[in-house]
Amino acid sequence: MGSPGLINRNNGHHQQQRLGITEPISLGGPTDYDVTKTRELEKFLQDAGLYESQEEAVSREEVLGRLDQIVKNWVKVISRAKGLNEQLVQEANAKIFTFGSYRLGVHGPGADIDTLCVGPRHATREEDFFGELYRMLSEMPEVTELRPVPDAHVPVMNFKFKGVSIDLLYAKLSLWVIPEDLDVSQDSILQNTDEQTVRSLNGCRVTDQILRLVPNIQAMQNFRTTLRCMRFWAKRRGVYSNVSGFLGGINWALLVARICQLFPNALPNMLVSRFFRVYTQWRWPNPVMLSTIEEGSLGLPVWDPRRNPKDRYHLMPIITPAYPSMNSSYNVSSSTLHIMTEEFQRGNEICEAMEASKAEWDTLFEPFSFFEAYKNYLQIDISADNEDDLRQWKGWVESRLRQLTLKIERHTYNMLQCHPHPGDFSDKSRPLHCSYFMGLQRKQGVPVNEGEQFDIRITVEEFKNSVNLYTLWKPGMEIRVTHVKKRNIPIFVFPSGVRPCRPLKATWDSKRNSEAKVANNSSADKLSEGKGVPDGSDEGKKRKQIDDDTENNLRNPKCFAAMPPSGGDVHEGSPPAGNVSSCSTQSDLVITNSLGELKGEKADNNETESVNDSQNLAGTYAQNGKLDGILRCNLPGKGLLSNNDTSGSKEAEKLAIDKIMSGPYVAHQALPQELDELEDDFVYTNQGKGSEWAEKGSPVESSLSNTAAEQTNDIAAVACGNGPGPSAYLYPNGGLEELEPAELMAPLFGFSSSPPVAQPKPLIRLNFTSLGKAAGKST
């Protein structure tokens, strides 16, 4: 039952091909309604400009052909330079492969092309690819913005060729000659290769497997339309970003492909609807898989929570189908999982409203108003002395922003959640500068104690220290973290630099917000009248705006220590605690734990259970056994919708989804130091743009130098210390250090030609309002 091979299933007068690890949920074909709505969807995507022109398509093909010629010439040049005889020089070959959105056929105008250069065993990555090939490209006038990133997790060269953006990876095989008909999907291609080559090959191998595991040619076209739709939806709703802790291209492709397996005869209209229905009901961290996980014969590590402790902490496993199978979504945090779960619920509600003729496609794609959703934000500003330095600094900081989210979650015991904006913003009046933003809110379901606060000053300082461990740091590379309230959000984040007024046209979110507000008032009335605690069953409650009108709570708060559990010793050579206990911002980073409820308790309980399971999971296969070298789930052989069931009721589909997720869990309690180690493993020496498709999925060993790694451990030890002085996190009697405005405006760091050293900083304090005054905001 767990075999990823094809299984024939009788469907009337013809055989129905089945791919995947379970039976399809429904084999029903499209209705007239599906045909009509699919045509409307395709027109909507066309009008949105998601398809490239024929001229651009031809230009891309020409660029790829030219690039293939360049690498073939390159490998002959280095072969001759290494002293190979003329026959071997003439036989020497290299080949260009594509993967990602371009290979899947879902790229849009101006999108970059993920490419892989496969070369022979004598063509090295360091000397030949990043040496000779880089030199050749740099001398070509049609090549611009050339940037090599050899120290990235997946080494890459980024450049534009005749205006087309290219991300070029390199894989050195153990072959002396690369054949033109090379099939990189064969496992034997991985023999005697290094880890960087395995990672680089993974993008092509995963893409090929996705194309093979979508049921048939017609289903492939439906898959492409649905994936294009979901990618556009995710970008509009602000949940398309692997590096920010959401999902990237590979993740969305795998999720859509699984829906195509479960509904192989459905048109995009139904596939989009079932996408939201299935993943709204999905009990994370149950893994999404297109095929069973093969252990293989090469001994490469695969995703297996039973054997790999780090795999047990993945919150939203989406497993790649190519060997070695890994989790492609390890970046997801508790906060981002919560946000995506709400977005899936919103999408499901809109699709149901569309079926009732109460909504249209444009409702589904309404953009998420990030800067209207919260009352409090963290603003992370970075700057550098020149364009090249800023590009490198941005890549590094972006790779570390996820750590700030994780640290805040952990240090506040998951009671404070962050919503990172997936993009960056630039102020035209400030060159060589960009900003990132995170919305902040109290986690739903957390009991509200008036005056209780989250102190995340040291959390922020710890994050900045980890960022400044960048081994390629140069003078001028600066980072600053500040707290801004919604009313003070800088205008350069808004289109045309104009702060928007309240929308004249009601949106789906605003309507749901009004309903949630009415429900909240009703619940509050019941509480005040002594009618008991409301059950919170209103499914319309969503993320809501949080009020900030209680400035008086600053003076005598009961301060909650937002710190990791104590117990670590301070290592010799650690920075003084006083230098770590504050940071330079415009206001204080002590967050009052009095944010309003965000969602009905019924829905909240489901979400909380999912997150709790995620933090304590030990893998879904622990009791499922290992058979014939293949990891298998206890999957149902029957009980899904029958062949004669053309569409299936919602209840039947719900039961079918439940059976797909039948694997049991074994709890594993994470210790704080274990989580610290997991975070530190994700540190890279340098983070280029790279390609999320090429990553193996699971965090790997850090490539920091020993000195940098020791510094990281020292900083963590200071944060965990329980000694006296400013490093103590609990402020007795609510006493908080107050600073003069001049001090609050002081620069964050004073850089010189020496490595960056943290300077004493003033406090940051964030304040949120009481439950009774919280304003509603739906998603």
PDB file of N, CA and C in Angstrom, residues 147 380-398 430-434 464-481 685-687 747-759 761:
ATOM      1  N   ARG A 147      27.409  37.848  -9.173  1.00  0.00           N
ATOM      2  CA  ARG A 147      27.761  37.749  -7.752  1.00  0.00           C
ATOM      3  C   ARG A 147      27.946  36.287  -7.367  1.00  0.00           C
ATOM      4  N   ILE A 380      13.416  46.374  11.661  1.00  0.00           N
ATOM      5  CA  ILE A 380      14.833  46.028  11.601  1.00  0.00           C
ATOM      6  C   ILE A 380      15.444  46.781  10.431  1.00  0.00           C
ATOM      7  N   ASP A 381      16.315  47.726  10.717  1.00  0.00           N
ATOM      8  CA  ASP A 381      16.962  48.530   9.686  1.00  0.00           C
ATOM      9  C   ASP A 381      18.398  48.062   9.495  1.00  0.00           C
ATOM     10  N   ILE A 382      18.815  47.940   8.251  1.00  0.00           N
ATOM     11  CA  ILE A 382      20.205  47.603   7.966  1.00  0.00           C
ATOM     12  C   ILE A 382      20.747  48.583   6.934  1.00  0.00           C
ATOM     13  N   SER A 383      22.057  48.769   6.963  1.00  0.00           N
ATOM     14  CA  SER A 383      22.700  49.674   6.021  1.00  0.00           C
ATOM     15  C   SER A 383      24.127  49.225   5.776  1.00  0.00           C
ATOM     16  N   ALA A 384      24.705  49.724   4.704  1.00  0.00           N
ATOM     17  CA  ALA A 384      26.091  49.407   4.351  1.00  0.00           C
ATOM     18  C   ALA A 384      26.654  50.572   3.558  1.00  0.00           C
ATOM     19  N   ASP A 385      27.958  50.509   3.254  1.00  0.00           N
ATOM     20  CA  ASP A 385      28.641  51.629   2.618  1.00  0.00           C
ATOM     21  C   ASP A 385      28.547  51.631   1.099  1.00  0.00           C
ATOM     22  N   ASN A 386      28.223  50.485   0.498  1.00  0.00           N
ATOM     23  CA  ASN A 386      28.119  50.444  -0.955  1.00  0.00           C
ATOM     24  C   ASN A 386      27.135  49.351  -1.362  1.00  0.00           C
ATOM     25  N   GLU A 387      26.790  49.307  -2.647  1.00  0.00           N
ATOM     26  CA  GLU A 387      25.770  48.388  -3.136  1.00  0.00           C
ATOM     27  C   GLU A 387      26.165  46.929  -2.927  1.00  0.00           C
ATOM     28  N   ASP A 388      27.407  46.602  -3.222  1.00  0.00           N
ATOM     29  CA  ASP A 388      27.848  45.210  -3.062  1.00  0.00           C
ATOM     30  C   ASP A 388      27.784  44.775  -1.608  1.00  0.00           C
ATOM     31  N   ASP A 389      28.250  45.640  -0.712  1.00  0.00           N
ATOM     32  CA  ASP A 389      28.200  45.307   0.714  1.00  0.00           C
ATOM     33  C   ASP A 389      26.758  45.158   1.187  1.00  0.00           C
ATOM     34  N   LEU A 390      25.879  46.038   0.727  1.00  0.00           N
ATOM     35  CA  LEU A 390      24.478  45.968   1.142  1.00  0.00           C
ATOM     36  C   LEU A 390      23.835  44.687   0.628  1.00  0.00           C
ATOM     37  N   ARG A 391      24.150  44.279  -0.593  1.00  0.00           N
ATOM     38  CA  ARG A 391      23.586  43.048  -1.141  1.00  0.00           C
ATOM     39  C   ARG A 391      24.010  41.844  -0.312  1.00  0.00           C
ATOM     40  N   GLN A 392      25.285  41.795   0.054  1.00  0.00           N
ATOM     41  CA  GLN A 392      25.768  40.679   0.886  1.00  0.00           C
ATOM     42  C   GLN A 392      25.174  40.755   2.289  1.00  0.00           C
ATOM     43  N   TRP A 393      25.134  41.946   2.854  1.00  0.00           N
ATOM     44  CA  TRP A 393      24.600  42.140   4.209  1.00  0.00           C
ATOM     45  C   TRP A 393      23.122  41.768   4.265  1.00  0.00           C
ATOM     46  N   LYS A 394      22.368  42.134   3.228  1.00  0.00           N
ATOM     47  CA  LYS A 394      20.948  41.783   3.169  1.00  0.00           C
ATOM     48  C   LYS A 394      20.770  40.267   3.141  1.00  0.00           C
ATOM     49  N   GLY A 395      21.553  39.608   2.308  1.00  0.00           N
ATOM     50  CA  GLY A 395      21.424  38.152   2.227  1.00  0.00           C
ATOM     51  C   GLY A 395      21.670  37.486   3.557  1.00  0.00           C
ATOM     52  N   TRP A 396      22.666  37.966   4.280  1.00  0.00           N
ATOM     53  CA  TRP A 396      22.989  37.378   5.576  1.00  0.00           C
ATOM     54  C   TRP A 396      21.891  37.674   6.607  1.00  0.00           C
ATOM     55  N   VAL A 397      21.477  38.940   6.698  1.00  0.00           N
ATOM     56  CA  VAL A 397      20.462  39.318   7.691  1.00  0.00           C
ATOM     57  C   VAL A 397      19.155  38.587   7.412  1.00  0.00           C
ATOM     58  N   GLU A 398      18.757  38.488   6.151  1.00  0.00           N
ATOM     59  CA  GLU A 398      17.522  37.779   5.814  1.00  0.00           C
ATOM     60  C   GLU A 398      17.576  36.323   6.273  1.00  0.00           C
ATOM     61  N   ARG A 430      17.027  57.537   1.727  1.00  0.00           N
ATOM     62  CA  ARG A 430      18.174  56.976   2.448  1.00  0.00           C
ATOM     63  C   ARG A 430      18.793  55.870   1.604  1.00  0.00           C
ATOM     64  N   PRO A 431      19.750  56.201   0.765  1.00  0.00           N
ATOM     65  CA  PRO A 431      20.391  55.165  -0.062  1.00  0.00           C
ATOM     66  C   PRO A 431      21.169  54.183   0.790  1.00  0.00           C
ATOM     67  N   LEU A 432      21.387  53.001   0.248  1.00  0.00           N
ATOM     68  CA  LEU A 432      22.151  51.943   0.919  1.00  0.00           C
ATOM     69  C   LEU A 432      21.528  51.575   2.264  1.00  0.00           C
ATOM     70  N   HIS A 433      20.226  51.492   2.278  1.00  0.00           N
ATOM     71  CA  HIS A 433      19.498  51.199   3.512  1.00  0.00           C
ATOM     72  C   HIS A 433      18.224  50.440   3.156  1.00  0.00           C
ATOM     73  N   CYS A 434      17.822  49.469   3.978  1.00  0.00           N
ATOM     74  CA  CYS A 434      16.518  48.819   3.806  1.00  0.00           C
ATOM     75  C   CYS A 434      15.992  48.379   5.164  1.00  0.00           C
ATOM     76  N   LYS A 464      20.931  40.329  17.614  1.00  0.00           N
ATOM     77  CA  LYS A 464      21.863  41.230  16.949  1.00  0.00           C
ATOM     78  C   LYS A 464      23.298  40.733  17.071  1.00  0.00           C
ATOM     79  N   ASN A 465      23.634  40.184  18.213  1.00  0.00           N
ATOM     80  CA  ASN A 465      24.978  39.636  18.370  1.00  0.00           C
ATOM     81  C   ASN A 465      25.211  38.479  17.401  1.00  0.00           C
ATOM     82  N   SER A 466      24.186  37.639  17.207  1.00  0.00           N
ATOM     83  CA  SER A 466      24.346  36.517  16.270  1.00  0.00           C
ATOM     84  C   SER A 466      24.494  37.029  14.842  1.00  0.00           C
ATOM     85  N   VAL A 467      23.778  38.098  14.498  1.00  0.00           N
ATOM     86  CA  VAL A 467      23.904  38.674  13.163  1.00  0.00           C
ATOM     87  C   VAL A 467      25.306  39.228  12.952  1.00  0.00           C
ATOM     88  N   ASN A 468      25.855  39.857  13.978  1.00  0.00           N
ATOM     89  CA  ASN A 468      27.163  40.483  13.846  1.00  0.00           C
ATOM     90  C   ASN A 468      28.318  39.491  13.919  1.00  0.00           C
ATOM     91  N   LEU A 469      28.008  38.214  13.972  1.00  0.00           N
ATOM     92  CA  LEU A 469      29.053  37.198  13.844  1.00  0.00           C
ATOM     93  C   LEU A 469      29.398  36.930  12.384  1.00  0.00           C
ATOM     94  N   TYR A 470      28.757  37.632  11.486  1.00  0.00           N
ATOM     95  CA  TYR A 470      28.980  37.458  10.047  1.00  0.00           C
ATOM     96  C   TYR A 470      30.478  37.527   9.739  1.00  0.00           C
ATOM     97  N   THR A 471      31.004  36.471   9.187  1.00  0.00           N
ATOM     98  CA  THR A 471      32.455  36.388   8.986  1.00  0.00           C
ATOM     99  C   THR A 471      32.959  37.321   7.889  1.00  0.00           C
ATOM    100  N   LEU A 472      32.051  37.783   7.013  1.00  0.00           N
ATOM    101  CA  LEU A 472      32.460  38.717   5.962  1.00  0.00           C
ATOM    102  C   LEU A 472      32.042  40.146   6.297  1.00  0.00           C
ATOM    103  N   TRP A 473      31.848  40.413   7.600  1.00  0.00           N
ATOM    104  CA  TRP A 473      31.435  41.754   8.022  1.00  0.00           C
ATOM    105  C   TRP A 473      32.482  42.784   7.634  1.00  0.00           C
ATOM    106  N   LYS A 474      31.999  43.961   7.209  1.00  0.00           N
ATOM    107  CA  LYS A 474      32.876  45.073   6.864  1.00  0.00           C
ATOM    108  C   LYS A 474      32.391  46.329   7.577  1.00  0.00           C
ATOM    109  N   PRO A 475      33.277  47.262   7.814  1.00  0.00           N
ATOM    110  CA  PRO A 475      32.846  48.530   8.414  1.00  0.00           C
ATOM    111  C   PRO A 475      31.734  49.159   7.580  1.00  0.00           C
ATOM    112  N   GLY A 476      30.724  49.665   8.246  1.00  0.00           N
ATOM    113  CA  GLY A 476      29.568  50.253   7.572  1.00  0.00           C
ATOM    114  C   GLY A 476      28.354  49.354   7.573  1.00  0.00           C
ATOM    115  N   MET A 477      28.563  48.042   7.798  1.00  0.00           N
ATOM    116  CA  MET A 477      27.437  47.120   7.891  1.00  0.00           C
ATOM    117  C   MET A 477      26.806  47.260   9.278  1.00  0.00           C
ATOM    118  N   GLU A 478      25.639  47.856   9.328  1.00  0.00           N
ATOM    119  CA  GLU A 478      24.987  48.129  10.603  1.00  0.00           C
ATOM    120  C   GLU A 478      23.584  47.543  10.631  1.00  0.00           C
ATOM    121  N   ILE A 479      23.112  47.256  11.839  1.00  0.00           N
ATOM    122  CA  ILE A 479      21.746  46.766  12.046  1.00  0.00           C
ATOM    123  C   ILE A 479      21.161  47.476  13.256  1.00  0.00           C
ATOM    124  N   ARG A 480      19.911  47.822  13.165  1.00  0.00           N
ATOM    125  CA  ARG A 480      19.221  48.543  14.235  1.00  0.00           C
ATOM    126  C   ARG A 480      17.811  47.976  14.369  1.00  0.00           C
ATOM    127  N   VAL A 481      17.382  47.712  15.583  1.00  0.00           N
ATOM    128  CA  VAL A 481      16.045  47.167  15.842  1.00  0.00           C
ATOM    129  C   VAL A 481      15.268  48.173  16.677  1.00  0.00           C
ATOM    130  N   THR A 685      27.929  30.426   6.952  1.00  0.00           N
ATOM    131  CA  THR A 685      28.993  31.412   6.834  1.00  0.00           C
ATOM    132  C   THR A 685      28.538  32.580   5.985  1.00  0.00           C
ATOM    133  N   ASN A 686      27.837  32.286   4.914  1.00  0.00           N
ATOM    134  CA  ASN A 686      27.338  33.336   4.031  1.00  0.00           C
ATOM    135  C   ASN A 686      26.064  32.833   3.391  1.00  0.00           C
ATOM    136  N   GLN A 687      25.101  33.710   3.254  1.00  0.00           N
ATOM    137  CA  GLN A 687      23.822  33.297   2.678  1.00  0.00           C
ATOM    138  C   GLN A 687      23.558  34.097   1.429  1.00  0.00           C
ATOM    139  N   PRO A 747      23.101  55.874  18.066  1.00  0.00           N
ATOM    140  CA  PRO A 747      23.272  54.782  17.096  1.00  0.00           C
ATOM    141  C   PRO A 747      23.476  53.456  17.791  1.00  0.00           C
ATOM    142  N   LEU A 748      23.093  52.389  17.091  1.00  0.00           N
ATOM    143  CA  LEU A 748      23.141  51.051  17.682  1.00  0.00           C
ATOM    144  C   LEU A 748      24.556  50.577  17.920  1.00  0.00           C
ATOM    145  N   PHE A 749      25.406  50.716  16.934  1.00  0.00           N
ATOM    146  CA  PHE A 749      26.780  50.231  17.049  1.00  0.00           C
ATOM    147  C   PHE A 749      27.743  51.315  16.609  1.00  0.00           C
ATOM    148  N   GLY A 750      28.923  51.306  17.212  1.00  0.00           N
ATOM    149  CA  GLY A 750      30.013  52.141  16.743  1.00  0.00           C
ATOM    150  C   GLY A 750      31.021  51.244  16.070  1.00  0.00           C
ATOM    151  N   PHE A 751      31.058  51.253  14.749  1.00  0.00           N
ATOM    152  CA  PHE A 751      31.918  50.335  14.026  1.00  0.00           C
ATOM    153  C   PHE A 751      33.261  50.979  13.715  1.00  0.00           C
ATOM    154  N   SER A 752      34.267  50.174  13.668  1.00  0.00           N
ATOM    155  CA  SER A 752      35.584  50.581  13.218  1.00  0.00           C
ATOM    156  C   SER A 752      36.102  49.494  12.311  1.00  0.00           C
ATOM    157  N   SER A 753      37.367  49.536  12.001  1.00  0.00           N
ATOM    158  CA  SER A 753      37.923  48.507  11.138  1.00  0.00           C
ATOM    159  C   SER A 753      38.045  47.175  11.836  1.00  0.00           C
ATOM    160  N   SER A 754      37.928  47.170  13.158  1.00  0.00           N
ATOM    161  CA  SER A 754      37.975  45.929  13.914  1.00  0.00           C
ATOM    162  C   SER A 754      36.621  45.259  13.890  1.00  0.00           C
ATOM    163  N   PRO A 755      36.542  43.967  14.285  1.00  0.00           N
ATOM    164  CA  PRO A 755      35.252  43.271  14.301  1.00  0.00           C
ATOM    165  C   PRO A 755      34.251  43.986  15.180  1.00  0.00           C
ATOM    166  N   PRO A 756      32.966  43.900  14.876  1.00  0.00           N
ATOM    167  CA  PRO A 756      31.941  44.639  15.613  1.00  0.00           C
ATOM    168  C   PRO A 756      31.831  44.164  17.050  1.00  0.00           C
ATOM    169  N   VAL A 757      31.684  45.127  17.957  1.00  0.00           N
ATOM    170  CA  VAL A 757      31.507  44.823  19.378  1.00  0.00           C
ATOM    171  C   VAL A 757      30.269  45.561  19.852  1.00  0.00           C
ATOM    172  N   ALA A 758      29.387  44.867  20.562  1.00  0.00           N
ATOM    173  CA  ALA A 758      28.152  45.482  21.040  1.00  0.00           C
ATOM    174  C   ALA A 758      28.454  46.563  22.064  1.00  0.00           C
ATOM    175  N   GLN A 759      27.791  47.693  21.953  1.00  0.00           N
ATOM    176  CA  GLN A 759      27.928  48.789  22.890  1.00  0.00           C
ATOM    177  C   GLN A 759      26.699  48.857  23.790  1.00  0.00           C
ATOM    178  N   LYS A 761      23.333  49.834  25.296  1.00  0.00           N
ATOM    179  CA  LYS A 761      22.177  50.396  24.603  1.00  0.00           C
ATOM    180  C   LYS A 761      21.069  50.724  25.600  1.00  0.00           C
TER     181      LYS A 761
END
